[in-house]
mmCIF file of C-alpha atoms in Angstrom:
data_model
loop_
_atom_site.group_PDB
_atom_site.id
_atom_site.type_symbol
_atom_site.label_atom_id
_atom_site.label_comp_id
_atom_site.label_asym_id
_atom_site.label_seq_id
_atom_site.Cartn_x
_atom_site.Cartn_y
_atom_site.Cartn_z
ATOM 1 C CA UNK Q 1 -29.864 132.927 147.417
ATOM 2 C CA UNK Q 2 -28.625 134.515 151.061
ATOM 3 C CA UNK Q 3 -29.153 133.143 154.213
ATOM 4 C CA UNK Q 4 -30.200 136.096 156.411
ATOM 5 C CA UNK Q 5 -28.840 135.829 159.762
ATOM 6 C CA UNK Q 6 -29.474 139.396 160.969
ATOM 7 C CA UNK Q 7 -33.763 138.155 160.171
ATOM 8 C CA UNK Q 8 -34.828 136.747 164.024
ATOM 9 C CA UNK Q 9 -35.776 133.430 163.367
ATOM 10 C CA UNK Q 10 -32.144 132.619 161.448
ATOM 11 C CA UNK Q 11 -30.981 133.951 164.704
ATOM 12 C CA UNK Q 12 -32.658 132.192 167.034
ATOM 13 C CA UNK Q 13 -32.045 128.593 165.317
ATOM 14 C CA UNK Q 14 -28.462 129.628 164.834
ATOM 15 C CA UNK Q 15 -27.789 129.958 168.566
ATOM 16 C CA UNK Q 16 -29.570 126.391 169.310
ATOM 17 C CA UNK Q 17 -27.285 124.991 166.391
ATOM 18 C CA UNK Q 18 -24.259 126.518 167.540
ATOM 19 C CA UNK Q 19 -25.608 125.232 171.640
ATOM 20 C CA UNK Q 20 -26.007 121.671 170.855
ATOM 21 C CA UNK Q 21 -22.538 121.669 169.456
ATOM 22 C CA UNK Q 22 -21.051 123.291 172.576
ATOM 23 C CA UNK Q 23 -23.710 120.850 174.661
ATOM 24 C CA UNK Q 24 -22.190 117.982 172.966
ATOM 25 C CA UNK Q 25 -17.796 119.014 172.784
ATOM 26 C CA UNK Q 26 -17.661 119.970 176.597
ATOM 27 C CA UNK Q 27 -20.635 117.759 177.923
ATOM 28 C CA UNK Q 28 -18.089 115.119 176.505
ATOM 29 C CA UNK Q 29 -15.551 116.060 178.214
ATOM 30 C CA UNK Q 30 -16.962 117.450 181.447
ATOM 31 C CA UNK Q 31 -17.442 112.773 181.691
ATOM 32 C CA UNK Q 32 -13.147 111.647 180.732
ATOM 33 C CA UNK Q 33 -12.647 114.987 183.208
ATOM 34 C CA UNK Q 34 -15.097 114.065 185.682
ATOM 35 C CA UNK Q 35 -13.536 110.491 185.347
ATOM 36 C CA UNK Q 36 -10.600 111.072 184.753
ATOM 37 C CA UNK Q 37 -10.097 113.348 188.450
ATOM 38 C CA UNK Q 38 -13.017 110.947 190.132
ATOM 39 C CA UNK Q 39 -10.546 107.659 188.721
ATOM 40 C CA UNK Q 40 -7.079 107.691 190.110
ATOM 41 C CA UNK Q 41 -3.894 107.284 188.889
ATOM 42 C CA UNK Q 42 -5.506 104.602 186.031
ATOM 43 C CA UNK Q 43 -2.545 103.663 184.135
ATOM 44 C CA UNK Q 44 -0.715 106.260 184.160
ATOM 45 C CA UNK Q 45 2.082 106.501 187.032
ATOM 46 C CA UNK Q 46 -0.013 109.389 188.907
ATOM 47 C CA UNK Q 47 -3.033 111.090 188.943
ATOM 48 C CA UNK Q 48 -1.573 115.275 187.813
ATOM 49 C CA UNK Q 49 -0.054 112.375 184.701
ATOM 50 C CA UNK Q 50 -3.364 111.229 183.551
ATOM 51 C CA UNK Q 51 -4.372 114.205 183.961
ATOM 52 C CA UNK Q 52 -2.300 115.870 181.769
ATOM 53 C CA UNK Q 53 -2.309 112.593 179.358
ATOM 54 C CA UNK Q 54 -5.717 114.238 179.067
ATOM 55 C CA UNK Q 55 -5.313 117.566 177.995
ATOM 56 C CA UNK Q 56 -2.581 116.455 175.943
ATOM 57 C CA UNK Q 57 -5.041 114.308 173.713
ATOM 58 C CA UNK Q 58 -6.253 116.246 170.571
ATOM 59 C CA UNK Q 59 -9.625 114.421 170.476
ATOM 60 C CA UNK Q 60 -9.988 117.090 174.363
ATOM 61 C CA UNK Q 61 -8.934 119.725 172.665
ATOM 62 C CA UNK Q 62 -10.324 119.338 169.398
ATOM 63 C CA UNK Q 63 -13.776 119.440 171.078
ATOM 64 C CA UNK Q 64 -12.365 122.099 173.857
ATOM 65 C CA UNK Q 65 -11.846 124.077 170.955
ATOM 66 C CA UNK Q 66 -15.573 123.506 169.012
ATOM 67 C CA UNK Q 67 -17.198 123.773 171.650
ATOM 68 C CA UNK Q 68 -15.364 126.842 173.039
ATOM 69 C CA UNK Q 69 -16.171 129.039 169.667
ATOM 70 C CA UNK Q 70 -19.584 127.547 169.360
ATOM 71 C CA UNK Q 71 -20.975 129.247 172.610
ATOM 72 C CA UNK Q 72 -19.565 132.100 171.686
ATOM 73 C CA UNK Q 73 -21.350 131.295 168.273
ATOM 74 C CA UNK Q 74 -24.826 130.932 170.078
ATOM 75 C CA UNK Q 75 -24.443 134.648 172.076
ATOM 76 C CA UNK Q 76 -23.425 136.156 169.337
ATOM 77 C CA UNK Q 77 -23.997 133.600 165.028
ATOM 78 C CA UNK Q 78 -22.486 137.061 164.168
ATOM 79 C CA UNK Q 79 -19.390 137.207 165.889
ATOM 80 C CA UNK Q 80 -16.474 137.606 163.978
ATOM 81 C CA UNK Q 81 -12.897 138.726 163.782
ATOM 82 C CA UNK Q 82 -8.422 137.589 161.880
ATOM 83 C CA UNK Q 83 -8.528 136.177 165.104
ATOM 84 C CA UNK Q 84 -11.972 134.659 165.650
ATOM 85 C CA UNK Q 85 -12.047 133.542 161.993
ATOM 86 C CA UNK Q 86 -8.619 131.305 162.743
ATOM 87 C CA UNK Q 87 -9.714 129.776 165.946
ATOM 88 C CA UNK Q 88 -13.475 128.700 164.529
ATOM 89 C CA UNK Q 89 -12.079 127.211 161.177
ATOM 90 C CA UNK Q 90 -9.363 125.376 163.613
ATOM 91 C CA UNK Q 91 -12.111 124.290 165.466
ATOM 92 C CA UNK Q 92 -13.557 123.076 162.781
ATOM 93 C CA UNK Q 93 -10.754 121.508 161.259
ATOM 94 C CA UNK Q 94 -9.636 119.601 163.937
ATOM 95 C CA UNK Q 95 -13.024 118.338 164.689
ATOM 96 C CA UNK Q 96 -13.324 117.338 161.776
ATOM 97 C CA UNK Q 97 -9.912 115.480 161.661
ATOM 98 C CA UNK Q 98 -10.771 113.830 165.335
ATOM 99 C CA UNK Q 99 -14.129 111.776 163.665
ATOM 100 C CA UNK Q 100 -12.212 110.491 160.379
ATOM 101 C CA UNK Q 101 -9.252 110.055 162.281
ATOM 102 C CA UNK Q 102 -11.341 107.295 165.358
ATOM 103 C CA UNK Q 103 -13.332 105.833 163.068
ATOM 104 C CA UNK Q 104 -10.994 105.292 160.192
ATOM 105 C CA UNK Q 105 -8.115 104.207 162.446
ATOM 106 C CA UNK Q 106 -9.194 103.963 166.003
ATOM 107 C CA UNK Q 107 -12.093 102.430 166.665
ATOM 108 C CA UNK Q 108 -12.890 99.531 168.537
ATOM 109 C CA UNK Q 109 -9.340 99.773 169.854
ATOM 110 C CA UNK Q 110 -9.947 99.762 173.712
ATOM 111 C CA UNK Q 111 -13.073 98.279 175.224
ATOM 112 C CA UNK Q 112 -15.007 101.278 176.164
ATOM 113 C CA UNK Q 113 -18.023 100.713 179.815
ATOM 114 C CA UNK Q 114 -20.162 103.521 180.918
ATOM 115 C CA UNK Q 115 -19.528 106.987 181.015
ATOM 116 C CA UNK Q 116 -16.353 106.108 178.249
ATOM 117 C CA UNK Q 117 -19.376 104.558 175.989
ATOM 118 C CA UNK Q 118 -20.941 107.655 176.267
ATOM 119 C CA UNK Q 119 -18.555 110.090 176.016
ATOM 120 C CA UNK Q 120 -16.899 108.750 173.081
ATOM 121 C CA UNK Q 121 -20.326 108.841 170.555
ATOM 122 C CA UNK Q 122 -19.817 112.585 171.925
ATOM 123 C CA UNK Q 123 -16.072 113.605 171.143
ATOM 124 C CA UNK Q 124 -15.382 111.124 168.342
ATOM 125 C CA UNK Q 125 -19.106 110.966 166.800
ATOM 126 C CA UNK Q 126 -22.025 113.578 167.653
ATOM 127 C CA UNK Q 127 -20.315 116.789 168.079
ATOM 128 C CA UNK Q 128 -17.867 115.544 164.724
ATOM 129 C CA UNK Q 129 -21.000 115.476 163.179
ATOM 130 C CA UNK Q 130 -23.232 118.149 164.941
ATOM 131 C CA UNK Q 131 -20.044 120.154 163.736
ATOM 132 C CA UNK Q 132 -20.166 119.657 159.939
ATOM 133 C CA UNK Q 133 -23.888 120.484 159.414
ATOM 134 C CA UNK Q 134 -23.962 123.027 161.232
ATOM 135 C CA UNK Q 135 -20.828 124.986 160.135
ATOM 136 C CA UNK Q 136 -23.170 124.100 156.743
ATOM 137 C CA UNK Q 137 -26.346 124.919 157.903
ATOM 138 C CA UNK Q 138 -25.669 128.066 159.513
ATOM 139 C CA UNK Q 139 -22.044 129.441 159.763
ATOM 140 C CA UNK Q 140 -21.175 131.710 159.363
ATOM 141 C CA UNK Q 141 -19.983 132.597 156.252
ATOM 142 C CA UNK Q 142 -18.174 133.809 154.546
ATOM 143 C CA UNK Q 143 -14.894 133.564 157.353
ATOM 144 C CA UNK Q 144 -13.357 131.719 155.484
ATOM 145 C CA UNK Q 145 -9.499 133.604 153.215
ATOM 146 C CA UNK Q 146 -6.472 132.115 152.526
ATOM 147 C CA UNK Q 147 -4.834 133.656 155.267
ATOM 148 C CA UNK Q 148 -6.840 132.657 157.540
ATOM 149 C CA UNK Q 149 -6.165 128.697 156.417
ATOM 150 C CA UNK Q 150 -2.382 129.230 156.176
ATOM 151 C CA UNK Q 151 -2.592 130.342 160.449
ATOM 152 C CA UNK Q 152 -4.982 128.058 161.014
ATOM 153 C CA UNK Q 153 -2.184 125.017 159.958
ATOM 154 C CA UNK Q 154 0.243 126.628 163.620
ATOM 155 C CA UNK Q 155 -1.717 125.513 165.930
ATOM 156 C CA UNK Q 156 -1.697 121.175 164.972
ATOM 157 C CA UNK Q 157 2.053 121.727 164.418
ATOM 158 C CA UNK Q 158 2.840 122.569 167.045
ATOM 159 C CA UNK Q 159 0.580 119.924 168.844
ATOM 160 C CA UNK Q 160 2.173 117.630 166.838
ATOM 161 C CA UNK Q 161 5.646 118.853 167.642
ATOM 162 C CA UNK Q 162 4.748 118.925 171.663
ATOM 163 C CA UNK Q 163 2.861 115.279 171.440
ATOM 164 C CA UNK Q 164 6.913 114.772 169.775
ATOM 165 C CA UNK Q 165 8.854 116.361 171.956
ATOM 166 C CA UNK Q 166 7.079 115.314 175.770
ATOM 167 C CA UNK Q 167 7.042 111.472 174.127
ATOM 168 C CA UNK Q 168 10.420 111.396 173.834
ATOM 169 C CA UNK Q 169 11.255 113.558 177.041
ATOM 170 C CA UNK Q 170 7.612 109.956 179.084
ATOM 171 C CA UNK Q 171 7.624 107.563 176.582
ATOM 172 C CA UNK Q 172 3.598 108.057 176.263
ATOM 173 C CA UNK Q 173 2.584 109.026 172.904
ATOM 174 C CA UNK Q 174 -1.950 109.554 172.672
ATOM 175 C CA UNK Q 175 -2.298 107.043 170.012
ATOM 176 C CA UNK Q 176 -0.746 104.130 167.843
ATOM 177 C CA UNK Q 177 -0.273 106.002 164.862
ATOM 178 C CA UNK Q 178 2.477 107.771 166.512
ATOM 179 C CA UNK Q 179 3.726 105.576 169.041
ATOM 180 C CA UNK Q 180 7.448 106.206 167.902
ATOM 181 C CA UNK Q 181 8.326 103.144 170.122
ATOM 182 C CA UNK Q 182 6.299 101.192 168.497
ATOM 183 C CA UNK Q 183 7.080 102.727 164.431
ATOM 184 C CA UNK Q 184 9.980 104.879 165.041
ATOM 185 C CA UNK Q 185 10.057 107.861 164.355
ATOM 186 C CA UNK Q 186 9.839 107.136 160.108
ATOM 187 C CA UNK Q 187 6.440 105.608 160.575
ATOM 188 C CA UNK Q 188 5.173 108.315 163.383
ATOM 189 C CA UNK Q 189 5.886 111.096 160.957
ATOM 190 C CA UNK Q 190 4.936 109.006 158.418
ATOM 191 C CA UNK Q 191 1.824 108.961 159.976
ATOM 192 C CA UNK Q 192 1.224 113.049 160.973
ATOM 193 C CA UNK Q 193 2.257 113.221 157.338
ATOM 194 C CA UNK Q 194 -0.767 111.785 156.361
ATOM 195 C CA UNK Q 195 -2.643 113.442 158.773
ATOM 196 C CA UNK Q 196 -1.536 116.723 158.308
ATOM 197 C CA UNK Q 197 -2.258 115.851 154.327
ATOM 198 C CA UNK Q 198 -6.095 114.967 155.224
ATOM 199 C CA UNK Q 199 -6.644 119.062 156.819
ATOM 200 C CA UNK Q 200 -4.858 120.215 154.289
ATOM 201 C CA UNK Q 201 -7.161 119.564 151.813
ATOM 202 C CA UNK Q 202 -10.360 119.418 154.668
ATOM 203 C CA UNK Q 203 -8.618 123.350 154.926
ATOM 204 C CA UNK Q 204 -8.833 124.279 150.746
ATOM 205 C CA UNK Q 205 -11.716 122.263 150.329
ATOM 206 C CA UNK Q 206 -13.680 124.433 153.001
ATOM 207 C CA UNK Q 207 -12.626 127.711 152.448
ATOM 208 C CA UNK Q 208 -13.983 126.673 148.681
ATOM 209 C CA UNK Q 209 -17.235 125.746 150.385
ATOM 210 C CA UNK Q 210 -17.019 129.306 152.319
ATOM 211 C CA UNK Q 211 -17.268 131.067 148.563
ATOM 212 C CA UNK Q 212 -20.235 129.138 146.790
ATOM 213 C CA UNK Q 213 -21.944 128.155 149.781
ATOM 214 C CA UNK Q 214 -25.004 130.485 151.012
ATOM 215 C CA UNK Q 215 -24.032 133.591 152.835
ATOM 216 C CA UNK Q 216 -25.333 133.480 155.575
ATOM 217 C CA UNK Q 217 -25.012 136.516 157.391
ATOM 218 C CA UNK Q 218 -22.054 139.586 157.085
ATOM 219 C CA UNK Q 219 -20.335 140.750 160.281
ATOM 220 C CA UNK Q 220 -22.738 142.467 162.759
ATOM 221 C CA UNK Q 221 -21.680 146.095 161.844
ATOM 222 C CA UNK Q 222 -19.480 148.321 164.605
ATOM 223 C CA UNK Q 223 -21.164 151.478 166.384
#
């Protein structure tokens, strides 16, 4: 069975769905950014530190990544290339991990009101859910190789290194399960390893499914 993305109807559907994911992810981020800009330093010592912390959250980075990739696919549902394949896989995996970790480990830890309720739902529930559903529905597929999977691991490793190095320097960690101050390095690294296993299982699961789900259309021929 083949779903041909080249047909105008399928292309329009794919563009709409990718755009929907982009709106959810980037819209949620925009709300958080406005709140951070207008709300002063908040719990941070300075306003500048609050902004740095905002962009240090894996949630924010994963939503920016899925939002940017989804915008690119909304413009061209058959977009392809070695780097884009890694970005697309990273975006899908990271937003899925964001949804899983938040809804299993972090939900309810912070009381939210007003705009925070809206952005939280967009960033942690709607964007992850729709990103996965849209990939299952319109792809693009096939795109994931073993090489793509291994390259996709680079970004979360870099993020973890950054988080621990910055945390050692400032004493601030974005998530309780990574807080060395409370858990020690052994506890924080153990939790990181658990999340890493989840990431790899999802990555290989996506590769397996990528070769078995319906082909959504090959890349456009180069002319």
